[in-house]
CSV table of C-alpha atoms in Angstrom, one decimal:
chain,number,residue,atom,x,y,z
A,262,MET,CA,-10.4,-34.3,-8.6
A,263,THR,CA,-7.3,-33.9,-6.4
A,264,THR,CA,-6.8,-30.7,-4.5
A,265,ALA,CA,-3.3,-31.3,-3.1
A,266,PRO,CA,-0.5,-29.0,-4.2
A,267,ARG,CA,1.6,-30.5,-7.0
A,268,ARG,CA,5.3,-31.3,-6.8
A,269,SER,CA,7.8,-29.2,-8.8
A,270,PRO,CA,10.1,-31.7,-10.7
A,271,ALA,CA,13.1,-29.4,-10.5
A,272,SER,CA,13.1,-28.7,-6.9
A,273,GLN,CA,10.9,-31.4,-5.4
A,274,ARG,CA,9.0,-28.7,-3.6
A,275,GLU,CA,5.3,-28.4,-3.4
A,276,THR,CA,4.0,-25.9,-5.9
A,277,VAL,CA,0.9,-23.8,-5.9
A,278,GLY,CA,0.1,-21.7,-8.9
A,279,ASP,CA,3.4,-20.2,-10.1
A,280,TYR,CA,5.0,-20.5,-6.7
A,281,ASP,CA,7.2,-23.0,-5.0
A,282,LEU,CA,6.5,-23.4,-1.3
A,283,ILE,CA,9.6,-22.9,0.9
A,284,SER,CA,8.5,-23.0,4.5
A,285,LEU,CA,5.4,-22.7,6.7
A,286,LEU,CA,5.0,-19.2,8.2
A,287,GLY,CA,1.8,-19.8,10.1
A,288,GLN,CA,-1.7,-21.3,10.0
A,289,GLY,CA,-5.2,-20.4,11.1
A,290,GLY,CA,-8.7,-21.7,10.9
A,291,MET,CA,-9.2,-21.1,7.2
A,292,GLY,CA,-5.7,-21.8,5.7
A,293,ARG,CA,-2.0,-22.0,6.0
A,294,VAL,CA,0.5,-19.3,5.1
A,295,HIS,CA,3.8,-20.3,3.4
A,296,LEU,CA,6.9,-18.5,2.4
A,297,ALA,CA,7.0,-19.0,-1.3
A,298,SER,CA,9.0,-17.9,-4.3
A,299,HIS,CA,7.9,-17.3,-7.9
A,300,ARG,CA,9.4,-20.0,-10.2
A,301,THR,CA,10.4,-17.5,-12.9
A,302,SER,CA,11.2,-14.2,-11.1
A,303,GLY,CA,12.2,-15.6,-7.8
A,304,GLU,CA,10.1,-13.0,-6.0
A,305,ARG,CA,9.3,-14.1,-2.4
A,306,VAL,CA,5.7,-13.8,-1.2
A,307,ALA,CA,3.5,-14.8,1.7
A,308,LEU,CA,1.2,-17.4,0.1
A,309,LYS,CA,-2.0,-18.3,1.8
A,310,VAL,CA,-3.5,-21.6,0.8
A,311,LEU,CA,-7.1,-22.6,1.7
A,312,ARG,CA,-7.3,-25.7,3.9
A,313,THR,CA,-8.4,-28.9,2.2
A,314,GLN,CA,-11.8,-29.0,3.9
A,315,PHE,CA,-12.7,-25.6,2.5
A,316,VAL,CA,-11.6,-26.2,-1.1
A,317,GLY,CA,-14.9,-27.8,-2.1
A,318,ASP,CA,-16.8,-25.3,0.0
A,319,GLU,CA,-18.2,-22.4,-2.0
A,320,GLU,CA,-18.4,-20.3,1.1
A,321,GLY,CA,-14.7,-20.8,1.9
A,322,ARG,CA,-13.8,-19.7,-1.6
A,323,GLN,CA,-16.1,-16.7,-1.5
A,324,ARG,CA,-14.5,-15.6,1.8
A,325,LEU,CA,-11.0,-15.9,0.2
A,326,ALA,CA,-12.3,-13.9,-2.8
A,327,ARG,CA,-13.6,-11.2,-0.4
A,328,GLU,CA,-10.2,-11.1,1.2
A,329,VAL,CA,-8.6,-10.6,-2.2
A,330,SER,CA,-11.2,-7.9,-3.1
A,331,SER,CA,-10.5,-6.1,0.2
A,332,LEU,CA,-6.8,-6.1,-0.1
A,333,GLN,CA,-6.9,-5.0,-3.8
A,334,ARG,CA,-8.8,-1.8,-2.6
A,335,VAL,CA,-6.3,-0.9,0.1
A,336,ARG,CA,-3.2,1.0,-1.0
A,337,SER,CA,-1.0,1.6,2.1
A,338,ARG,CA,2.6,1.3,3.2
A,339,TRP,CA,1.3,-0.2,6.4
A,340,VAL,CA,-0.6,-3.0,4.7
A,341,ALA,CA,0.8,-6.1,3.0
A,342,GLY,CA,-0.7,-5.7,-0.5
A,343,VAL,CA,-1.8,-8.4,-3.0
A,344,VAL,CA,0.8,-9.8,-5.4
A,345,GLY,CA,-1.5,-12.4,-7.0
A,346,ALA,CA,-4.5,-14.7,-6.2
A,347,ASP,CA,-6.7,-17.4,-7.6
A,348,PRO,CA,-9.7,-18.1,-5.3
A,349,TRP,CA,-11.3,-20.3,-7.9
A,350,GLY,CA,-8.4,-22.5,-8.8
A,351,GLN,CA,-7.9,-26.2,-8.1
A,352,VAL,CA,-6.0,-25.1,-5.0
A,353,PRO,CA,-7.3,-21.6,-3.9
A,354,TRP,CA,-4.5,-19.3,-3.0
A,355,LEU,CA,-3.6,-15.7,-2.2
A,356,ALA,CA,-0.1,-14.2,-2.4
A,357,THR,CA,0.7,-11.0,-0.6
A,358,ARG,CA,3.9,-9.0,-0.2
A,359,TYR,CA,6.3,-10.9,2.1
A,360,VAL,CA,7.4,-8.8,5.0
A,361,PRO,CA,10.5,-10.1,6.8
A,362,GLY,CA,10.3,-9.8,10.5
A,363,PRO,CA,8.5,-11.2,13.6
A,364,THR,CA,4.9,-10.6,14.5
A,365,LEU,CA,4.3,-8.1,17.2
A,366,HIS,CA,3.3,-10.9,19.4
A,367,ASP,CA,6.6,-12.8,19.0
A,368,LYS,CA,8.6,-9.6,19.3
A,369,ILE,CA,7.0,-8.7,22.7
A,370,VAL,CA,7.4,-12.3,23.9
A,371,ASN,CA,11.1,-12.5,23.0
A,372,GLU,CA,12.2,-8.9,23.7
A,373,GLY,CA,9.7,-7.5,26.2
A,374,PRO,CA,7.5,-4.4,26.0
A,375,LEU,CA,8.5,-1.6,23.6
A,376,SER,CA,10.0,1.7,24.8
A,377,ARG,CA,7.8,4.7,25.1
A,378,GLU,CA,9.1,6.2,21.8
A,379,ASP,CA,8.6,2.9,19.9
A,380,VAL,CA,5.1,2.5,21.4
A,381,GLU,CA,4.1,6.0,20.2
A,382,GLN,CA,5.6,5.3,16.8
A,383,LEU,CA,3.7,2.0,16.6
A,384,ALA,CA,0.4,3.6,17.7
A,385,SER,CA,0.8,6.3,15.0
A,386,ASP,CA,1.8,4.0,12.2
A,387,LEU,CA,-0.9,1.4,13.0
A,388,ALA,CA,-3.6,4.2,13.2
A,389,GLU,CA,-2.5,5.3,9.7
A,390,GLY,CA,-2.7,1.8,8.3
A,391,ILE,CA,-6.2,1.4,9.7
A,392,ALA,CA,-7.3,4.8,8.4
A,393,ASP,CA,-6.1,3.8,4.9
A,394,CYS,CA,-8.4,0.7,5.2
A,395,HIS,CA,-11.4,2.7,6.4
A,396,ALA,CA,-10.9,5.3,3.7
A,397,VAL,CA,-11.9,2.7,1.1
A,398,GLY,CA,-14.7,1.2,3.2
A,399,VAL,CA,-12.7,-1.8,4.6
A,400,LEU,CA,-12.9,-2.9,8.2
A,401,HIS,CA,-10.2,-5.2,9.3
A,402,ARG,CA,-12.1,-6.7,12.3
A,403,ASP,CA,-9.2,-8.9,13.6
A,404,ILE,CA,-6.5,-6.5,14.6
A,405,LYS,CA,-4.2,-8.3,17.0
A,406,PRO,CA,-0.5,-8.7,17.7
A,407,ALA,CA,-0.3,-11.9,15.7
A,408,ASN,CA,-1.7,-10.1,12.6
A,409,ILE,CA,1.0,-7.4,12.7
A,410,ILE,CA,4.4,-7.9,11.2
A,411,VAL,CA,7.1,-5.6,12.6
A,412,GLU,CA,9.5,-4.6,9.7
A,413,GLY,CA,12.2,-2.7,11.5
A,414,ARG,CA,10.1,-0.3,13.6
A,415,THR,CA,7.2,-0.3,11.1
A,416,PRO,CA,4.0,-2.3,11.8
A,417,ILE,CA,2.5,-4.0,8.7
A,418,LEU,CA,-1.1,-5.2,8.9
A,419,ILE,CA,-1.8,-8.7,7.5
A,420,ASP,CA,-4.6,-11.3,7.3
A,421,PHE,CA,-7.8,-9.6,6.0
A,422,GLY,CA,-9.7,-12.9,6.2
A,423,LEU,CA,-12.5,-11.3,8.3
A,424,ALA,CA,-12.5,-8.0,6.5
A,425,ARG,CA,-15.6,-6.6,4.8
A,426,VAL,CA,-17.9,-9.2,6.1
A,427,ALA,CA,-19.6,-7.1,8.8
A,428,ASP,CA,-23.0,-7.6,7.1
A,429,ASP,CA,-22.7,-11.4,7.0
A,430,PRO,CA,-25.3,-12.8,9.4
A,431,ARG,CA,-23.2,-16.0,9.8
A,432,ILE,CA,-20.3,-14.1,11.4
A,433,THR,CA,-21.6,-14.7,15.0
A,434,VAL,CA,-23.9,-17.7,15.5
A,435,THR,CA,-24.6,-19.9,18.5
A,436,GLY,CA,-21.4,-21.8,19.5
A,437,LEU,CA,-19.3,-20.0,16.9
A,438,LEU,CA,-17.3,-16.8,17.3
A,439,ILE,CA,-15.1,-15.5,14.6
A,440,GLY,CA,-12.4,-13.2,16.1
A,441,THR,CA,-9.9,-13.2,18.9
A,442,PRO,CA,-11.1,-12.8,22.5
A,443,GLY,CA,-9.0,-10.2,24.3
A,444,TYR,CA,-8.8,-8.1,21.1
A,445,LEU,CA,-12.3,-8.5,19.9
A,446,PRO,CA,-14.6,-5.4,20.6
A,447,PRO,CA,-17.5,-6.2,22.8
A,448,GLU,CA,-20.1,-5.1,20.3
A,449,ILE,CA,-18.9,-7.8,17.8
A,450,ALA,CA,-18.8,-10.4,20.6
A,451,VAL,CA,-22.6,-9.9,21.2
A,452,GLY,CA,-23.5,-10.0,17.5
A,453,ASP,CA,-23.7,-6.3,16.7
A,454,PRO,CA,-22.3,-5.1,13.4
A,455,ALA,CA,-18.8,-3.9,13.2
A,456,THR,CA,-18.1,-0.2,12.8
A,457,PRO,CA,-14.9,1.9,12.4
A,458,ALA,CA,-15.0,2.2,16.2
A,459,SER,CA,-14.5,-1.5,16.5
A,460,ASP,CA,-11.1,-1.3,14.9
A,461,VAL,CA,-10.3,1.6,17.2
A,462,HIS,CA,-11.0,-0.7,20.2
A,463,SER,CA,-8.7,-3.4,18.8
A,464,TRP,CA,-6.0,-0.8,18.0
A,465,ALA,CA,-6.0,0.3,21.6
A,466,SER,CA,-5.7,-3.3,22.8
A,467,VAL,CA,-2.7,-3.9,20.6
A,468,VAL,CA,-1.0,-0.7,21.6
A,469,ALA,CA,-1.6,-1.5,25.3
A,470,TYR,CA,-0.1,-5.0,24.7
A,471,ALA,CA,3.0,-3.5,23.1
A,472,ALA,CA,3.5,-1.1,26.0
A,473,THR,CA,3.0,-3.5,28.8
A,474,GLY,CA,3.7,-7.0,27.4
A,475,ARG,CA,0.3,-8.3,28.4
A,476,PRO,CA,-3.3,-8.1,26.9
A,477,PRO,CA,-5.3,-5.3,28.5
A,478,PHE,CA,-8.2,-7.7,29.4
A,479,GLY,CA,-5.9,-10.4,30.7
A,480,GLU,CA,-5.6,-14.0,29.6
A,481,GLY,CA,-7.5,-17.3,30.1
A,482,ASN,CA,-11.1,-18.2,29.6
A,483,PRO,CA,-12.4,-16.5,26.4
A,484,MET,CA,-15.8,-15.9,28.0
A,485,LYS,CA,-14.2,-14.1,30.9
A,486,LEU,CA,-12.1,-12.0,28.5
A,487,MET,CA,-15.2,-10.9,26.6
A,488,ASP,CA,-17.1,-10.2,29.8
A,489,ARG,CA,-14.3,-7.9,30.9
A,490,ALA,CA,-14.3,-6.1,27.6
A,491,ARG,CA,-18.0,-5.7,27.9
A,492,ARG,CA,-17.6,-4.1,31.3
A,493,GLY,CA,-14.6,-2.1,30.4
A,494,GLU,CA,-12.4,-3.7,33.0
A,495,HIS,CA,-9.0,-3.2,31.4
A,496,ASP,CA,-5.6,-3.1,33.0
A,497,LEU,CA,-3.4,-0.4,31.6
A,498,GLU,CA,-0.9,-0.3,34.4
A,499,GLY,CA,2.5,0.3,32.9
A,500,VAL,CA,1.3,2.4,29.9
A,501,PRO,CA,3.0,5.8,30.1
A,502,GLN,CA,0.9,8.8,30.6
A,503,PRO,CA,-0.8,10.6,28.8
A,504,LEU,CA,-1.1,7.7,26.3
A,505,ARG,CA,-2.9,5.7,29.0
A,506,GLY,CA,-5.7,8.2,29.0
A,507,LEU,CA,-6.2,7.9,25.3
A,508,LEU,CA,-6.2,4.0,25.4
A,509,GLY,CA,-8.6,4.0,28.3
A,510,GLN,CA,-11.1,6.0,26.3
A,511,ALA,CA,-10.5,3.9,23.2
A,512,LEU,CA,-11.3,0.8,25.2
A,513,SER,CA,-14.7,2.1,26.2
A,514,PRO,CA,-17.4,-0.6,25.9
A,515,ASP,CA,-19.7,1.9,24.2
A,516,PRO,CA,-18.5,2.6,20.7
A,517,ALA,CA,-20.0,6.1,20.9
A,518,ASP,CA,-17.6,6.9,23.8
A,519,ARG,CA,-14.5,6.0,21.8
A,520,PRO,CA,-12.4,8.7,20.0
A,521,THR,CA,-12.5,8.6,16.2
A,522,LEU,CA,-9.4,7.6,14.3
A,523,ASP,CA,-9.0,11.3,13.2
A,524,GLU,CA,-9.0,12.4,16.8
A,525,ILE,CA,-6.4,9.7,17.6
A,526,ARG,CA,-4.2,10.6,14.7
A,527,GLU,CA,-4.4,14.3,15.6
A,528,TRP,CA,-3.5,13.7,19.2
A,529,LEU,CA,-0.6,11.4,18.4
A,530,ARG,CA,1.2,14.3,16.6
A,531,THR,CA,1.7,15.9,20.0
A,532,PRO,CA,1.3,13.0,22.5
A,533,ARG,CA,2.8,14.8,25.5
A,534,ARG,CA,-0.4,16.7,26.2
A,535,PRO,CA,-3.4,15.0,28.0
A,536,PHE,CA,-6.1,13.6,25.8
A,537,VAL,CA,-9.4,15.3,26.3
A,538,HIS,CA,-12.5,13.4,25.0
A,539,LYS,CA,-15.4,15.7,24.6
A,540,PRO,CA,-19.0,14.5,25.2
A,541,VAL,CA,-21.2,14.4,22.1
A,542,GLU,CA,-23.2,17.4,23.4
A,543,GLN,CA,-20.0,19.6,23.5
A,544,LEU,CA,-19.0,18.8,19.9
A,545,SER,CA,-19.7,21.0,16.9
A,546,LEU,CA,-22.1,19.8,14.3
A,547,SER,CA,-19.3,18.7,11.9
A,548,ASP,CA,-17.4,16.9,14.7
A,549,ARG,CA,-20.7,15.3,15.9
A,550,ALA,CA,-21.3,14.0,12.4
A,551,GLU,CA,-17.8,12.5,12.3
A,552,ARG,CA,-18.4,10.8,15.7
A,553,GLU,CA,-21.7,9.4,14.5
A,554,LYS,CA,-20.1,8.2,11.3
A,555,ALA,CA,-17.4,6.3,13.3
A,556,THR,CA,-20.1,4.3,15.1
A,557,THR,CA,-22.2,3.6,12.0
A,558,PRO,CA,-21.9,0.1,10.4
A,559,VAL,CA,-20.0,0.2,7.1
A,560,THR,CA,-21.9,-1.2,4.2
A,561,PRO,CA,-19.3,-2.8,2.0
A,562,VAL,CA,-19.3,-1.8,-1.7
A,563,ALA,CA,-20.2,-4.8,-3.8
A,564,LEU,CA,-17.1,-5.8,-5.7
A,565,PRO,CA,-17.8,-9.0,-7.5
A,566,VAL,CA,-14.7,-11.2,-8.1
A,567,SER,CA,-14.8,-12.5,-11.6
A,568,ARG,CA,-13.8,-16.1,-12.1
A,569,ARG,CA,-12.3,-15.1,-15.4
A,570,HIS,CA,-10.0,-12.5,-13.8
A,571,ASP,CA,-6.5,-13.8,-13.4
A,572,PRO,CA,-4.2,-11.5,-11.3
A,573,ARG,CA,-1.2,-13.4,-12.6
A,574,LEU,CA,-1.6,-11.5,-15.9
A,575,GLU,CA,-1.1,-8.1,-14.2
A,576,LYS,CA,2.7,-8.3,-14.4
A,577,PRO,CA,2.7,-8.9,-18.1
A,578,ARG,CA,0.3,-6.0,-18.5
A,579,ARG,CA,2.5,-3.8,-16.4
A,580,ALA,CA,5.5,-4.8,-18.4
A,581,ALA,CA,3.8,-3.9,-21.7
A,582,ILE,CA,3.0,-0.4,-20.4
A,583,TRP,CA,6.5,0.1,-19.1
A,584,LEU,CA,8.0,-1.0,-22.4
A,585,GLY,CA,5.7,1.4,-24.3
A,586,LEU,CA,6.6,4.3,-22.0
A,587,LEU,CA,10.3,3.5,-22.4
A,588,ALA,CA,10.0,3.2,-26.2
A,589,PHE,CA,8.2,6.6,-26.4
A,590,THR,CA,10.6,8.4,-24.1
A,591,VAL,CA,13.8,7.0,-25.7
A,592,GLY,CA,12.3,7.4,-29.2
A,593,VAL,CA,11.5,11.1,-28.6
A,594,ILE,CA,15.2,11.7,-27.6
A,595,ALA,CA,16.6,9.8,-30.5
A,596,ALA,CA,14.3,11.3,-33.1
A,597,PHE,CA,14.4,14.9,-31.9
A,598,PRO,CA,17.5,15.2,-29.8
A,599,SER,CA,17.6,19.0,-29.7
A,600,GLY,CA,14.3,19.2,-27.8
A,601,GLY,CA,13.9,15.6,-26.7
A,602,PHE,CA,16.3,15.8,-23.8
A,603,LEU,CA,14.7,19.0,-22.5
A,604,ALA,CA,11.2,17.6,-23.0
A,605,VAL,CA,11.9,14.5,-20.9
A,606,LEU,CA,13.7,16.5,-18.3
A,607,GLY,CA,10.8,19.0,-18.2
A,608,ALA,CA,8.3,16.1,-17.8
A,609,ALA,CA,10.4,14.8,-14.8
A,610,TRP,CA,10.3,18.4,-13.4
A,611,LEU,CA,6.5,18.6,-13.6
A,612,ILE,CA,6.1,15.2,-12.0
A,613,ARG,CA,8.4,16.1,-9.1
A,614,ALA,CA,6.4,19.3,-8.6
A,615,GLY,CA,3.1,17.3,-8.7
A,616,THR,CA,4.6,14.9,-6.1
A,617,LEU,CA,5.3,17.9,-3.8
A,618,ALA,CA,1.7,19.1,-4.3
A,619,ALA,CA,0.4,15.6,-3.4
A,620,GLY,CA,2.6,15.6,-0.3
A,621,ASP,CA,1.4,19.0,0.8
A,622,LEU,CA,-2.2,17.9,0.3
A,623,ARG,CA,-1.8,14.9,2.5
A,624,ARG,CA,-0.1,16.9,5.2
A,625,TRP,CA,-2.9,19.5,5.2
A,626,ARG,CA,-5.6,16.9,5.5
A,627,TRP,CA,-3.6,15.1,8.2
A,628,TYR,CA,-3.7,18.3,10.3
A,629,ARG,CA,-7.1,19.6,9.7
A,630,GLY,CA,-9.0,17.2,7.4
A,631,ARG,CA,-10.5,17.8,4.0
A,632,LYS,CA,-11.4,21.4,3.2
A,633,TRP,CA,-13.2,23.1,0.3
A,634,HIS,CA,-10.2,25.4,-0.4
A,635,ASP,CA,-7.7,22.5,-0.9
A,636,ALA,CA,-7.8,22.8,-4.7
A,637,PRO,CA,-7.5,26.6,-4.9
A,638,ARG,CA,-4.6,26.5,-2.4
A,639,LEU,CA,-2.8,23.9,-4.5
A,640,LEU,CA,-3.3,26.0,-7.6
A,641,ILE,CA,-2.0,29.2,-5.9
A,642,GLY,CA,1.0,27.4,-4.6
A,643,ALA,CA,1.9,25.6,-7.9
A,644,PRO,CA,4.5,28.2,-9.0
A,645,TRP,CA,6.4,27.8,-5.7
A,646,ARG,CA,6.3,24.0,-6.0
A,647,LEU,CA,7.8,24.3,-9.5
A,648,VAL,CA,10.6,26.4,-8.0
A,649,ARG,CA,11.1,23.9,-5.1
A,650,ALA,CA,11.4,21.0,-7.7
A,651,LEU,CA,13.9,22.9,-9.8
A,652,PRO,CA,17.1,22.4,-7.9
A,653,LYS,CA,16.8,18.6,-7.7
A,654,THR,CA,15.8,18.5,-11.3
A,655,PHE,CA,18.8,20.5,-12.3
A,656,VAL,CA,21.1,18.2,-10.3
A,657,VAL,CA,19.7,15.1,-11.8
A,658,GLY,CA,19.8,16.7,-15.3
A,659,VAL,CA,23.5,17.3,-14.9
A,660,TRP,CA,23.9,13.8,-13.7
A,661,GLY,CA,22.0,12.5,-16.7
A,662,PHE,CA,24.1,14.6,-19.1
A,663,GLY,CA,27.1,12.8,-17.8
A,664,PHE,CA,25.4,9.5,-18.7
A,665,VAL,CA,24.7,10.9,-22.2
A,666,VAL,CA,28.3,11.9,-22.8
A,667,ALA,CA,29.5,8.5,-21.8
A,668,ALA,CA,26.9,6.8,-24.0
A,669,VAL,CA,27.9,8.9,-27.1
A,670,LEU,CA,31.5,8.1,-26.6
A,671,ILE,CA,30.7,4.4,-26.3
A,672,GLY,CA,28.6,4.6,-29.5
A,673,TYR,CA,31.5,6.3,-31.3
A,674,ALA,CA,33.9,3.7,-30.1
A,675,LEU,CA,31.7,0.9,-31.2
A,676,GLN,CA,31.1,2.7,-34.6
A,677,LEU,CA,27.4,2.8,-34.1
A,678,SER,CA,25.2,4.9,-36.4
A,679,LEU,CA,24.1,8.3,-35.2
A,680,GLU,CA,20.5,7.1,-34.6
A,681,ALA,CA,21.7,4.0,-32.7
A,682,THR,CA,24.0,6.1,-30.6
A,683,LEU,CA,21.3,8.7,-29.7
A,684,THR,CA,18.9,5.8,-28.8
A,685,PHE,CA,21.6,4.5,-26.5
A,686,ALA,CA,22.1,8.0,-25.1
A,687,GLY,CA,18.4,8.4,-24.6
A,688,LEU,CA,18.2,5.1,-22.7
A,689,ALA,CA,21.2,6.2,-20.5
A,690,PHE,CA,19.5,9.6,-19.8
A,691,VAL,CA,16.2,7.9,-18.8
A,692,THR,CA,18.1,5.5,-16.5
A,693,ALA,CA,19.9,8.4,-14.9
A,694,LEU,CA,16.6,10.2,-14.2
A,695,TRP,CA,15.0,7.0,-12.8
A,696,THR,CA,17.9,6.2,-10.5
A,697,GLY,CA,19.3,9.7,-9.6
A,698,SER,CA,18.9,11.9,-6.7
A,699,GLY,CA,15.3,12.2,-5.4
A,700,ARG,CA,14.2,9.4,-7.6
A,701,ASP,CA,11.2,8.5,-5.5
A,702,ARG,CA,9.4,11.7,-6.3
A,703,LEU,CA,9.5,10.6,-10.0
A,704,ARG,CA,9.2,6.9,-9.6
A,705,ASP,CA,6.4,6.6,-7.1
A,706,PRO,CA,3.6,8.5,-9.0
A,707,VAL,CA,4.5,6.9,-12.3
A,708,THR,CA,4.6,3.4,-10.8
A,709,ARG,CA,1.3,4.1,-9.1
A,710,VAL,CA,-0.4,5.1,-12.3
A,711,VAL,CA,1.0,2.1,-14.2
A,712,HIS,CA,-0.1,-0.4,-11.5
A,713,ARG,CA,-3.6,1.0,-11.3
A,714,THR,CA,-4.2,1.0,-15.0
A,715,SER,CA,-2.9,-2.5,-15.3
A,716,ALA,CA,-5.1,-3.9,-12.6
A,717,ARG,CA,-8.1,-4.4,-14.9
A,718,TRP,CA,-8.4,-5.2,-18.6
A,719,VAL,CA,-10.4,-2.2,-19.8
A,720,PRO,CA,-8.2,0.6,-18.3
A,721,TRP,CA,-5.1,-1.3,-19.4
A,722,ILE,CA,-6.3,-1.7,-23.0
A,723,LEU,CA,-7.1,2.1,-23.2
A,724,ALA,CA,-3.7,3.0,-21.6
A,725,PHE,CA,-1.8,0.5,-23.8
A,726,ALA,CA,-3.4,1.9,-27.0
A,727,VAL,CA,-2.4,5.5,-26.0
A,728,VAL,CA,1.1,4.5,-25.1
A,729,VAL,CA,1.6,2.5,-28.3
A,730,THR,CA,0.3,5.4,-30.4
A,731,LEU,CA,2.6,7.8,-28.7
A,732,ALA,CA,5.6,5.5,-29.1
A,733,LEU,CA,5.0,4.8,-32.8
A,734,PHE,CA,5.3,8.5,-33.7
A,735,PRO,CA,9.0,9.1,-32.8
A,736,ILE,CA,9.9,5.6,-34.0
A,737,GLN,CA,8.3,6.1,-37.4
A,738,SER,CA,10.0,9.5,-37.7
A,739,LEU,CA,13.3,8.0,-36.8
A,740,SER,CA,13.0,5.2,-39.3
A,741,GLU,CA,12.0,7.4,-42.1
A,742,GLU,CA,13.9,10.7,-41.6
A,743,GLY,CA,16.6,9.8,-39.0
A,744,SER,CA,17.5,12.1,-36.1
A,745,GLN,CA,16.2,15.6,-36.7
A,746,PHE,CA,18.1,18.5,-35.1
A,747,SER,CA,16.5,22.0,-34.7
A,748,GLY,CA,17.4,24.3,-37.5
A,749,GLY,CA,18.1,21.4,-39.8
A,750,ASP,CA,21.8,21.6,-39.3
A,751,GLU,CA,23.7,18.9,-37.4
A,752,PRO,CA,25.6,20.1,-34.4
A,753,TRP,CA,29.4,20.5,-34.4
A,754,TRP,CA,30.0,17.3,-32.3
A,755,VAL,CA,28.2,15.2,-34.9
A,756,GLU,CA,30.5,16.5,-37.7
A,757,LEU,CA,33.5,16.2,-35.4
A,758,LEU,CA,32.8,12.5,-34.6
A,759,GLY,CA,32.2,11.8,-38.3
A,760,TRP,CA,28.5,10.8,-38.3
């Protein structure tokens, strides 16, 4: 059985899955990464293809499957997420979001060290991305400048090929070291299990490289680099103070002496003050528990990757949910125009208020962590958030009303029926809400729900059944009784236009 990528007759390009390979972006020990485009949609992705020698190796496929499983769990703006994958296909592949931009390594080589402001921004964003991974039990284990794409000023983590395999006894064996010396924490180099503190050590090495243009443990013989890391012999000359103090503590050979990610993130909010690392005996019981948790090996949650699961079907599933939601929303407006417009606008208002609440919750937990009174505080502040969401909702409602007027006039000019015109007006109103001012507060939560319910068959089937049931109600009412106005009388503009 051949395992080579096939040729696309139309373009004479190599094709893997539903993607045409465009150019080689990079390669590593396990596979090659190509810039690729979807043959139907044209969407560009970073496509990782397993090397030929690993195609017939069950372990190689399992490792790619684990990478898919890890990335599917992480939802972060600082991580290149999964677009599609097939670890068990004839040619195993993984497609992630394509991030245009150089790696941090290439950027520093070509442009030199970053400015102080950019270094602090990189440190903060990278810490947030790692924290998002740790929040779902995923350790990256190979954080280095070559695995970070710089999109504008934003660092994006890529390559989770070593993630979530900290409990694999074959990770470090005689004569084989998986990782990158110079950025590899000393505990992993000697065969100890990885912990969240391991990624903290790699984070500090990357930030030091961005600030100085050189690795903190130097270059050259890998054994010498690992020995320097084990001894804590790092060179941070050129790193601005007081950031240098934080990085020096994070590069400690003993994981217990390193600050936790929460401590790092808290300090980076006001990086002008010196970083003070308290000994364990000076910590409170809760802080001591957090420090201990940061040095405890993570036990990955078993997430079996089914051979029958095909991520390529996620987009059709999402499309079905989107069409059902659109049919329901437009149908309500067309069938019950008097209250339909207000109901849809009211739903948008509530979603915007909910987005404000979610943002407040993230900000609170950013500053002082998770507290028992988060839920009561959200409930007490709900009326104020409704007030805060009202001005933007009013503005976008007026904007949408302009779309509705234009749609009604177009329907009249084309001599459409009243029902068809109101359907067109409903579609115009929904479009205005979806694209109007402050649209992200509406689009982001709805999109997130649709994507999560479409990721697996069972949630999708339940969600699709609910959406179809909701959509059928206004559609059936519209087909049997036409558009129904409140009070039973048609408004003056319907009579004026002759419907």
